[in-house]
C-alpha cells in the first residue's frame, strides 16, 4: 500500500469531521461510557465521536477496503458500515480516534482533534499518522520513510516540519506515580503542566519541540501510536519500559509505559529509569 497516497486521500474526511465538530459544538448532549479499566478517568463521549467515526470509515473504505479496523467507538458503529470492509486478517490496520479530547470539546475548548493512522501489523509500527485540529485548521502528517509535514488551512500546502532541539521538560500527565517525580528531578527534567485534555494536542507539542518528553502510563495504544510516526520521522524516539522500541497491537490495549521525545537520549533515559 502507498501510505503517502492513502494519507493524501484521507485529508478531506478529516476536514469533514472538523466541520461537523465545529458546527455542533455546544449543541450536543454529553454522554458517559462505562470505564474499560480502573485506569480510565475520562469517560465522556458524544454523538460527534460517532459521526466522525462514520465519516472516516466511509472514506477509508473507498481508499483502502483491504484493512482491518480499530476505532475507539467501534462498538457503536453501524454494522452496515463495518460490513463494507473486506474480511481480514490484513497486513494493515486502520487506527481511528474520531474525536480526541472529547472532554475538551464538550467543555467548549478548542484543543481537540481528529486522528487516524495505519498500523503495519507485521512490524507493530505505525506507517502513517494524521492529526487534524479543526479550530486551528491545522493538519499534521507523518509517513514512515517519507517524512513529517504540517498544513495550515483547508487548501494549504504541506510543509516539512523542522526538527527542533527540545527543552529538558516532561509533562505532568495523568497517572504518573509519586516516585516518577523524583526520577524526573534526578534526571534534570523540569515538570510542566498540560495545556489541554487532548493527548494528540500534547504530543504535537512534543513533535514541535515545545515540550521535551511525555511519559504515558496506562494510556490506550492509540493515544500515542498515531503521533509516534510523526515524532520518529523527525528523528525522535518512542520506547516502552526499559527502553525497548515501541510495538503496537491492533487492539490498541492500554500500555504500562510509553515515552516519546524528539531527543532520543531523553526518551531512552526516562524509559530506563521509570521502567526500572
PDB file of C-alpha atoms in Angstrom:
ATOM      1  CA  UNK A   1       0.000   0.000   0.000  1.00  0.00           C
ATOM      2  CA  UNK A   2       1.204   3.518  -0.806  1.00  0.00           C
ATOM      3  CA  UNK A   3       0.691   5.021   2.636  1.00  0.00           C
ATOM      4  CA  UNK A   4       1.502   8.545   1.483  1.00  0.00           C
ATOM      5  CA  UNK A   5      -1.236   8.469  -1.154  1.00  0.00           C
ATOM      6  CA  UNK A   6      -3.586   6.943   1.412  1.00  0.00           C
ATOM      7  CA  UNK A   7      -2.909   9.898   3.702  1.00  0.00           C
ATOM      8  CA  UNK A   8      -3.496  12.453   0.966  1.00  0.00           C
ATOM      9  CA  UNK A   9      -6.774  10.739   0.109  1.00  0.00           C
ATOM     10  CA  UNK A  10      -7.946  10.879   3.741  1.00  0.00           C
ATOM     11  CA  UNK A  11      -7.421  14.610   4.247  1.00  0.00           C
ATOM     12  CA  UNK A  12     -10.884  15.635   3.080  1.00  0.00           C
ATOM     13  CA  UNK A  13     -12.530  13.207   5.508  1.00  0.00           C
ATOM     14  CA  UNK A  14     -10.624  14.802   8.386  1.00  0.00           C
ATOM     15  CA  UNK A  15     -11.742  18.239   7.207  1.00  0.00           C
ATOM     16  CA  UNK A  16     -15.332  16.990   7.100  1.00  0.00           C
ATOM     17  CA  UNK A  17     -15.024  15.756  10.674  1.00  0.00           C
ATOM     18  CA  UNK A  18     -13.754  19.169  11.669  1.00  0.00           C
ATOM     19  CA  UNK A  19     -16.643  20.973  10.026  1.00  0.00           C
ATOM     20  CA  UNK A  20     -19.151  18.695  11.767  1.00  0.00           C
ATOM     21  CA  UNK A  21     -17.472  19.180  15.133  1.00  0.00           C
ATOM     22  CA  UNK A  22     -17.276  22.944  14.793  1.00  0.00           C
ATOM     23  CA  UNK A  23     -20.906  23.234  13.692  1.00  0.00           C
ATOM     24  CA  UNK A  24     -22.238  21.085  16.532  1.00  0.00           C
ATOM     25  CA  UNK A  25     -20.032  22.281  19.389  1.00  0.00           C
ATOM     26  CA  UNK A  26     -22.208  23.486  22.248  1.00  0.00           C
ATOM     27  CA  UNK A  27     -25.306  21.787  20.838  1.00  0.00           C
ATOM     28  CA  UNK A  28     -24.711  18.107  21.659  1.00  0.00           C
ATOM     29  CA  UNK A  29     -25.677  16.260  24.811  1.00  0.00           C
ATOM     30  CA  UNK A  30     -22.711  14.935  26.817  1.00  0.00           C
ATOM     31  CA  UNK A  31     -22.785  11.193  27.420  1.00  0.00           C
ATOM     32  CA  UNK A  32     -20.682   8.845  29.522  1.00  0.00           C
ATOM     33  CA  UNK A  33     -19.457   5.384  28.639  1.00  0.00           C
ATOM     34  CA  UNK A  34     -18.509   2.658  31.085  1.00  0.00           C
ATOM     35  CA  UNK A  35     -14.807   2.770  32.020  1.00  0.00           C
ATOM     36  CA  UNK A  36     -12.783  -0.020  30.432  1.00  0.00           C
ATOM     37  CA  UNK A  37     -10.421  -0.341  33.391  1.00  0.00           C
ATOM     38  CA  UNK A  38      -9.593   1.216  36.780  1.00  0.00           C
ATOM     39  CA  UNK A  39      -7.127   3.441  34.910  1.00  0.00           C
ATOM     40  CA  UNK A  40      -9.821   5.242  32.908  1.00  0.00           C
ATOM     41  CA  UNK A  41     -10.703   8.675  34.266  1.00  0.00           C
ATOM     42  CA  UNK A  42     -12.172  10.244  31.108  1.00  0.00           C
ATOM     43  CA  UNK A  43     -15.476   8.656  30.104  1.00  0.00           C
ATOM     44  CA  UNK A  44     -17.054  11.480  28.078  1.00  0.00           C
ATOM     45  CA  UNK A  45     -18.459  10.683  24.648  1.00  0.00           C
ATOM     46  CA  UNK A  46     -20.969  12.291  22.284  1.00  0.00           C
ATOM     47  CA  UNK A  47     -22.772  11.844  19.009  1.00  0.00           C
ATOM     48  CA  UNK A  48     -19.922  13.801  17.380  1.00  0.00           C
ATOM     49  CA  UNK A  49     -17.496  10.968  18.217  1.00  0.00           C
ATOM     50  CA  UNK A  50     -19.766   8.536  16.398  1.00  0.00           C
ATOM     51  CA  UNK A  51     -20.484  10.792  13.411  1.00  0.00           C
ATOM     52  CA  UNK A  52     -16.794  11.457  12.851  1.00  0.00           C
ATOM     53  CA  UNK A  53     -16.044   7.755  13.117  1.00  0.00           C
ATOM     54  CA  UNK A  54     -18.575   7.036  10.367  1.00  0.00           C
ATOM     55  CA  UNK A  55     -17.175   9.793   8.125  1.00  0.00           C
ATOM     56  CA  UNK A  56     -13.649   8.412   8.447  1.00  0.00           C
ATOM     57  CA  UNK A  57     -14.699   4.804   7.939  1.00  0.00           C
ATOM     58  CA  UNK A  58     -16.762   5.540   4.840  1.00  0.00           C
ATOM     59  CA  UNK A  59     -13.870   7.365   3.210  1.00  0.00           C
ATOM     60  CA  UNK A  60     -11.308   4.760   4.262  1.00  0.00           C
ATOM     61  CA  UNK A  61     -13.453   2.037   2.726  1.00  0.00           C
ATOM     62  CA  UNK A  62     -13.236   3.822  -0.624  1.00  0.00           C
ATOM     63  CA  UNK A  63      -9.485   4.341  -0.345  1.00  0.00           C
ATOM     64  CA  UNK A  64      -8.364   1.096   1.301  1.00  0.00           C
ATOM     65  CA  UNK A  65     -11.065  -1.549   1.786  1.00  0.00           C
ATOM     66  CA  UNK A  66      -8.440  -4.201   2.475  1.00  0.00           C
ATOM     67  CA  UNK A  67      -7.558  -3.162   6.020  1.00  0.00           C
ATOM     68  CA  UNK A  68      -8.534  -4.256   9.484  1.00  0.00           C
ATOM     69  CA  UNK A  69     -10.301  -1.594  11.534  1.00  0.00           C
ATOM     70  CA  UNK A  70      -9.844  -0.434  15.119  1.00  0.00           C
ATOM     71  CA  UNK A  71     -11.592   2.650  16.475  1.00  0.00           C
ATOM     72  CA  UNK A  72     -12.281   3.978  19.951  1.00  0.00           C
ATOM     73  CA  UNK A  73     -16.056   3.881  19.423  1.00  0.00           C
ATOM     74  CA  UNK A  74     -16.206   0.825  17.182  1.00  0.00           C
ATOM     75  CA  UNK A  75     -18.768  -0.930  19.386  1.00  0.00           C
ATOM     76  CA  UNK A  76     -21.268   1.795  18.429  1.00  0.00           C
ATOM     77  CA  UNK A  77     -20.574   1.688  14.689  1.00  0.00           C
ATOM     78  CA  UNK A  78     -23.473   0.616  12.448  1.00  0.00           C
ATOM     79  CA  UNK A  79     -22.793  -2.944  11.244  1.00  0.00           C
ATOM     80  CA  UNK A  80     -23.698  -1.866   7.703  1.00  0.00           C
ATOM     81  CA  UNK A  81     -20.576   0.309   7.620  1.00  0.00           C
ATOM     82  CA  UNK A  82     -18.253  -2.329   9.057  1.00  0.00           C
ATOM     83  CA  UNK A  83     -19.601  -4.839   6.531  1.00  0.00           C
ATOM     84  CA  UNK A  84     -18.157  -2.690   3.726  1.00  0.00           C
ATOM     85  CA  UNK A  85     -14.600  -3.659   4.662  1.00  0.00           C
ATOM     86  CA  UNK A  86     -13.033  -6.816   3.241  1.00  0.00           C
ATOM     87  CA  UNK A  87     -12.741  -9.679   5.692  1.00  0.00           C
ATOM     88  CA  UNK A  88      -9.262  -9.958   7.209  1.00  0.00           C
ATOM     89  CA  UNK A  89      -6.813 -10.549   8.541  1.00  0.00           C
ATOM     90  CA  UNK A  90      -4.855  -7.917   6.651  1.00  0.00           C
ATOM     91  CA  UNK A  91      -1.334  -6.560   6.909  1.00  0.00           C
ATOM     92  CA  UNK A  92      -2.546  -3.058   7.749  1.00  0.00           C
ATOM     93  CA  UNK A  93      -4.981  -1.934  10.415  1.00  0.00           C
ATOM     94  CA  UNK A  94      -6.748   1.411  10.261  1.00  0.00           C
ATOM     95  CA  UNK A  95      -6.491   3.041  13.695  1.00  0.00           C
ATOM     96  CA  UNK A  96      -9.005   5.800  14.468  1.00  0.00           C
ATOM     97  CA  UNK A  97      -9.595   8.209  17.307  1.00  0.00           C
ATOM     98  CA  UNK A  98     -12.539  10.112  15.812  1.00  0.00           C
ATOM     99  CA  UNK A  99     -12.566  12.852  18.471  1.00  0.00           C
ATOM    100  CA  UNK A 100      -9.548  13.087  20.734  1.00  0.00           C
ATOM    101  CA  UNK A 101     -10.141  15.322  23.715  1.00  0.00           C
ATOM    102  CA  UNK A 102     -13.898  14.796  23.930  1.00  0.00           C
ATOM    103  CA  UNK A 103     -13.982  16.396  27.374  1.00  0.00           C
ATOM    104  CA  UNK A 104     -12.229  19.471  25.993  1.00  0.00           C
ATOM    105  CA  UNK A 105     -14.699  19.599  23.108  1.00  0.00           C
ATOM    106  CA  UNK A 106     -17.773  19.269  25.308  1.00  0.00           C
ATOM    107  CA  UNK A 107     -16.454  21.987  27.616  1.00  0.00           C
ATOM    108  CA  UNK A 108     -16.255  24.399  24.681  1.00  0.00           C
ATOM    109  CA  UNK A 109     -12.488  24.198  24.272  1.00  0.00           C
ATOM    110  CA  UNK A 110     -10.574  24.405  21.016  1.00  0.00           C
ATOM    111  CA  UNK A 111      -7.734  21.927  21.545  1.00  0.00           C
ATOM    112  CA  UNK A 112      -9.499  18.776  20.389  1.00  0.00           C
ATOM    113  CA  UNK A 113      -8.631  16.841  17.277  1.00  0.00           C
ATOM    114  CA  UNK A 114      -9.457  14.060  14.855  1.00  0.00           C
ATOM    115  CA  UNK A 115      -6.820  11.455  14.139  1.00  0.00           C
ATOM    116  CA  UNK A 116      -6.140   8.311  12.166  1.00  0.00           C
ATOM    117  CA  UNK A 117      -3.255   6.122  11.154  1.00  0.00           C
ATOM    118  CA  UNK A 118      -2.167   2.871   9.548  1.00  0.00           C
ATOM    119  CA  UNK A 119      -0.517   0.182  11.661  1.00  0.00           C
ATOM    120  CA  UNK A 120       1.742  -2.334   9.922  1.00  0.00           C
ATOM    121  CA  UNK A 121       0.746  -5.454  11.828  1.00  0.00           C
ATOM    122  CA  UNK A 122       3.871  -7.316  10.692  1.00  0.00           C
ATOM    123  CA  UNK A 123       6.201  -4.830  12.380  1.00  0.00           C
ATOM    124  CA  UNK A 124       3.960  -3.403  15.110  1.00  0.00           C
ATOM    125  CA  UNK A 125       4.856   0.118  13.986  1.00  0.00           C
ATOM    126  CA  UNK A 126       2.688   2.883  12.614  1.00  0.00           C
ATOM    127  CA  UNK A 127       3.402   3.587   8.941  1.00  0.00           C
ATOM    128  CA  UNK A 128       1.161   6.648   8.756  1.00  0.00           C
ATOM    129  CA  UNK A 129      -0.277   9.106  11.257  1.00  0.00           C
ATOM    130  CA  UNK A 130      -2.607  12.088  10.725  1.00  0.00           C
ATOM    131  CA  UNK A 131      -3.897  14.583  13.296  1.00  0.00           C
ATOM    132  CA  UNK A 132      -6.245  17.436  12.431  1.00  0.00           C
ATOM    133  CA  UNK A 133      -7.152  20.306  14.763  1.00  0.00           C
ATOM    134  CA  UNK A 134     -10.242  21.947  13.260  1.00  0.00           C
ATOM    135  CA  UNK A 135     -10.324  25.042  15.452  1.00  0.00           C
ATOM    136  CA  UNK A 136      -6.899  25.989  14.070  1.00  0.00           C
ATOM    137  CA  UNK A 137      -7.403  24.370  10.625  1.00  0.00           C
ATOM    138  CA  UNK A 138      -4.046  22.654  11.176  1.00  0.00           C
ATOM    139  CA  UNK A 139      -3.104  19.173   9.957  1.00  0.00           C
ATOM    140  CA  UNK A 140      -0.076  17.110  11.000  1.00  0.00           C
ATOM    141  CA  UNK A 141       1.033  14.166   8.875  1.00  0.00           C
ATOM    142  CA  UNK A 142       3.786  11.586   9.222  1.00  0.00           C
ATOM    143  CA  UNK A 143       4.594   8.747   6.798  1.00  0.00           C
ATOM    144  CA  UNK A 144       7.309   6.251   7.659  1.00  0.00           C
ATOM    145  CA  UNK A 145      10.324   6.643   5.431  1.00  0.00           C
ATOM    146  CA  UNK A 146       8.912   9.754   3.764  1.00  0.00           C
ATOM    147  CA  UNK A 147       8.848  12.470   6.427  1.00  0.00           C
ATOM    148  CA  UNK A 148       6.583  14.630   8.561  1.00  0.00           C
ATOM    149  CA  UNK A 149       4.598  17.651   7.431  1.00  0.00           C
ATOM    150  CA  UNK A 150       2.231  20.311   8.721  1.00  0.00           C
ATOM    151  CA  UNK A 151      -0.502  22.108   6.784  1.00  0.00           C
ATOM    152  CA  UNK A 152      -2.390  25.270   7.720  1.00  0.00           C
ATOM    153  CA  UNK A 153      -5.769  25.955   6.153  1.00  0.00           C
ATOM    154  CA  UNK A 154      -8.038  23.655   4.193  1.00  0.00           C
ATOM    155  CA  UNK A 155      -6.253  24.449   0.951  1.00  0.00           C
ATOM    156  CA  UNK A 156      -2.768  24.979   2.298  1.00  0.00           C
ATOM    157  CA  UNK A 157       0.424  23.298   1.184  1.00  0.00           C
ATOM    158  CA  UNK A 158       2.100  20.545   3.178  1.00  0.00           C
ATOM    159  CA  UNK A 159       5.320  21.951   4.657  1.00  0.00           C
ATOM    160  CA  UNK A 160       8.108  19.754   6.030  1.00  0.00           C
ATOM    161  CA  UNK A 161       8.230  20.010   9.803  1.00  0.00           C
ATOM    162  CA  UNK A 162      11.537  21.293  11.152  1.00  0.00           C
ATOM    163  CA  UNK A 163      13.468  19.210  13.641  1.00  0.00           C
ATOM    164  CA  UNK A 164      13.809  21.328  16.796  1.00  0.00           C
ATOM    165  CA  UNK A 165      16.011  20.885  19.860  1.00  0.00           C
ATOM    166  CA  UNK A 166      13.520  20.351  22.707  1.00  0.00           C
ATOM    167  CA  UNK A 167      13.797  21.730  26.235  1.00  0.00           C
ATOM    168  CA  UNK A 168      14.574  19.314  29.058  1.00  0.00           C
ATOM    169  CA  UNK A 169      10.975  19.171  30.247  1.00  0.00           C
ATOM    170  CA  UNK A 170       8.408  16.453  30.838  1.00  0.00           C
ATOM    171  CA  UNK A 171       4.662  16.866  31.146  1.00  0.00           C
ATOM    172  CA  UNK A 172       2.708  16.361  34.355  1.00  0.00           C
ATOM    173  CA  UNK A 173       0.360  13.915  32.687  1.00  0.00           C
ATOM    174  CA  UNK A 174      -2.314  11.873  34.476  1.00  0.00           C
ATOM    175  CA  UNK A 175      -1.465   8.505  36.045  1.00  0.00           C
ATOM    176  CA  UNK A 176       2.152   9.320  36.837  1.00  0.00           C
ATOM    177  CA  UNK A 177       3.342   7.716  40.071  1.00  0.00           C
ATOM    178  CA  UNK A 178       4.664   9.747  43.028  1.00  0.00           C
ATOM    179  CA  UNK A 179       8.119   8.227  42.530  1.00  0.00           C
ATOM    180  CA  UNK A 180       8.159   9.362  38.899  1.00  0.00           C
ATOM    181  CA  UNK A 181       8.571  12.971  40.003  1.00  0.00           C
ATOM    182  CA  UNK A 182      11.692  12.071  41.954  1.00  0.00           C
ATOM    183  CA  UNK A 183      13.063  10.363  38.863  1.00  0.00           C
ATOM    184  CA  UNK A 184      12.384  13.481  36.804  1.00  0.00           C
ATOM    185  CA  UNK A 185      14.335  15.592  39.285  1.00  0.00           C
ATOM    186  CA  UNK A 186      17.280  13.183  39.327  1.00  0.00           C
ATOM    187  CA  UNK A 187      17.413  13.230  35.535  1.00  0.00           C
ATOM    188  CA  UNK A 188      17.245  17.027  35.445  1.00  0.00           C
ATOM    189  CA  UNK A 189      13.807  17.377  33.854  1.00  0.00           C
ATOM    190  CA  UNK A 190      11.512  20.257  34.657  1.00  0.00           C
ATOM    191  CA  UNK A 191       7.871  19.250  35.086  1.00  0.00           C
ATOM    192  CA  UNK A 192       5.361  21.385  33.183  1.00  0.00           C
ATOM    193  CA  UNK A 193       1.540  21.293  33.192  1.00  0.00           C
ATOM    194  CA  UNK A 194      -0.514  20.135  30.204  1.00  0.00           C
ATOM    195  CA  UNK A 195      -2.168  22.758  28.020  1.00  0.00           C
ATOM    196  CA  UNK A 196      -5.202  20.645  27.121  1.00  0.00           C
ATOM    197  CA  UNK A 197      -7.123  17.432  27.792  1.00  0.00           C
ATOM    198  CA  UNK A 198      -6.166  16.043  24.368  1.00  0.00           C
ATOM    199  CA  UNK A 199      -3.298  13.556  24.120  1.00  0.00           C
ATOM    200  CA  UNK A 200      -2.982  14.407  20.431  1.00  0.00           C
ATOM    201  CA  UNK A 201      -2.555  18.104  21.180  1.00  0.00           C
ATOM    202  CA  UNK A 202       0.048  17.454  23.870  1.00  0.00           C
ATOM    203  CA  UNK A 203       2.024  15.105  21.635  1.00  0.00           C
ATOM    204  CA  UNK A 204       2.117  17.661  18.832  1.00  0.00           C
ATOM    205  CA  UNK A 205       3.837  19.911  21.375  1.00  0.00           C
ATOM    206  CA  UNK A 206       6.482  17.188  21.607  1.00  0.00           C
ATOM    207  CA  UNK A 207       6.704  16.986  17.800  1.00  0.00           C
ATOM    208  CA  UNK A 208       7.005  20.776  17.522  1.00  0.00           C
ATOM    209  CA  UNK A 209       9.831  20.809  20.089  1.00  0.00           C
ATOM    210  CA  UNK A 210       7.885  22.869  22.628  1.00  0.00           C
ATOM    211  CA  UNK A 211       7.793  20.013  25.154  1.00  0.00           C
ATOM    212  CA  UNK A 212      10.759  17.779  25.862  1.00  0.00           C
ATOM    213  CA  UNK A 213       9.047  14.463  26.516  1.00  0.00           C
ATOM    214  CA  UNK A 214       5.901  12.677  27.585  1.00  0.00           C
ATOM    215  CA  UNK A 215       5.879   9.593  29.804  1.00  0.00           C
ATOM    216  CA  UNK A 216       2.458   7.985  29.416  1.00  0.00           C
ATOM    217  CA  UNK A 217       1.394   5.306  31.894  1.00  0.00           C
ATOM    218  CA  UNK A 218      -1.575   3.058  31.120  1.00  0.00           C
ATOM    219  CA  UNK A 219      -2.820   5.025  28.116  1.00  0.00           C
ATOM    220  CA  UNK A 220      -4.526   3.217  25.266  1.00  0.00           C
ATOM    221  CA  UNK A 221      -2.199   2.439  22.397  1.00  0.00           C
ATOM    222  CA  UNK A 222      -3.954   4.805  20.000  1.00  0.00           C
ATOM    223  CA  UNK A 223      -3.250   7.752  22.320  1.00  0.00           C
ATOM    224  CA  UNK A 224       0.450   7.600  21.412  1.00  0.00           C
ATOM    225  CA  UNK A 225       0.505   5.442  18.268  1.00  0.00           C
ATOM    226  CA  UNK A 226      -0.722   7.974  15.729  1.00  0.00           C
ATOM    227  CA  UNK A 227       1.738  10.618  16.937  1.00  0.00           C
ATOM    228  CA  UNK A 228       4.601   8.121  17.168  1.00  0.00           C
ATOM    229  CA  UNK A 229       5.376   8.033  13.446  1.00  0.00           C
ATOM    230  CA  UNK A 230       5.451  11.845  13.272  1.00  0.00           C
ATOM    231  CA  UNK A 231       7.925  12.031  16.157  1.00  0.00           C
ATOM    232  CA  UNK A 232      10.064   9.202  14.765  1.00  0.00           C
ATOM    233  CA  UNK A 233      10.193  10.772  11.298  1.00  0.00           C
ATOM    234  CA  UNK A 234      11.592  13.910  12.948  1.00  0.00           C
ATOM    235  CA  UNK A 235      14.447  11.880  14.427  1.00  0.00           C
ATOM    236  CA  UNK A 236      12.794  11.239  17.769  1.00  0.00           C
ATOM    237  CA  UNK A 237      12.319   8.043  19.714  1.00  0.00           C
ATOM    238  CA  UNK A 238       9.264   6.229  21.062  1.00  0.00           C
ATOM    239  CA  UNK A 239      10.035   3.470  23.572  1.00  0.00           C
ATOM    240  CA  UNK A 240       8.463   1.350  26.284  1.00  0.00           C
ATOM    241  CA  UNK A 241       9.706   0.477  29.766  1.00  0.00           C
ATOM    242  CA  UNK A 242      13.377  -0.446  29.759  1.00  0.00           C
ATOM    243  CA  UNK A 243      13.974   1.488  26.547  1.00  0.00           C
ATOM    244  CA  UNK A 244      12.808  -1.103  24.004  1.00  0.00           C
ATOM    245  CA  UNK A 245      11.285   0.273  20.774  1.00  0.00           C
ATOM    246  CA  UNK A 246       7.515   0.535  20.945  1.00  0.00           C
ATOM    247  CA  UNK A 247       5.394  -2.084  19.219  1.00  0.00           C
ATOM    248  CA  UNK A 248       1.647  -1.643  18.903  1.00  0.00           C
ATOM    249  CA  UNK A 249      -1.110  -4.233  18.729  1.00  0.00           C
ATOM    250  CA  UNK A 250      -4.131  -3.551  16.519  1.00  0.00           C
ATOM    251  CA  UNK A 251      -6.439  -3.852  19.518  1.00  0.00           C
ATOM    252  CA  UNK A 252      -4.658  -0.823  20.990  1.00  0.00           C
ATOM    253  CA  UNK A 253      -4.811  -2.012  24.627  1.00  0.00           C
ATOM    254  CA  UNK A 254      -3.529   0.095  27.485  1.00  0.00           C
ATOM    255  CA  UNK A 255       0.264   0.006  27.720  1.00  0.00           C
ATOM    256  CA  UNK A 256       2.217   0.110  31.014  1.00  0.00           C
ATOM    257  CA  UNK A 257       4.569   2.863  29.826  1.00  0.00           C
ATOM    258  CA  UNK A 258       5.301   4.684  26.568  1.00  0.00           C
ATOM    259  CA  UNK A 259       7.856   7.507  26.412  1.00  0.00           C
ATOM    260  CA  UNK A 260       8.067   9.885  23.449  1.00  0.00           C
ATOM    261  CA  UNK A 261      10.623  12.610  22.701  1.00  0.00           C
ATOM    262  CA  UNK A 262      12.355  14.312  19.779  1.00  0.00           C
ATOM    263  CA  UNK A 263      15.604  13.735  21.698  1.00  0.00           C
ATOM    264  CA  UNK A 264      16.434  10.002  21.748  1.00  0.00           C
ATOM    265  CA  UNK A 265      18.569  10.487  24.856  1.00  0.00           C
ATOM    266  CA  UNK A 266      15.607  11.954  26.738  1.00  0.00           C
ATOM    267  CA  UNK A 267      13.323   9.085  25.747  1.00  0.00           C
ATOM    268  CA  UNK A 268      15.859   6.366  26.489  1.00  0.00           C
ATOM    269  CA  UNK A 269      16.848   7.786  29.866  1.00  0.00           C
ATOM    270  CA  UNK A 270      13.268   8.250  31.020  1.00  0.00           C
ATOM    271  CA  UNK A 271      12.156   4.795  29.862  1.00  0.00           C
ATOM    272  CA  UNK A 272      15.078   3.042  31.521  1.00  0.00           C
ATOM    273  CA  UNK A 273      14.600   4.922  34.796  1.00  0.00           C
ATOM    274  CA  UNK A 274      10.802   4.848  35.027  1.00  0.00           C
ATOM    275  CA  UNK A 275      10.598   1.232  33.926  1.00  0.00           C
ATOM    276  CA  UNK A 276      13.106   0.011  36.481  1.00  0.00           C
TER     277      UNK A 276
END
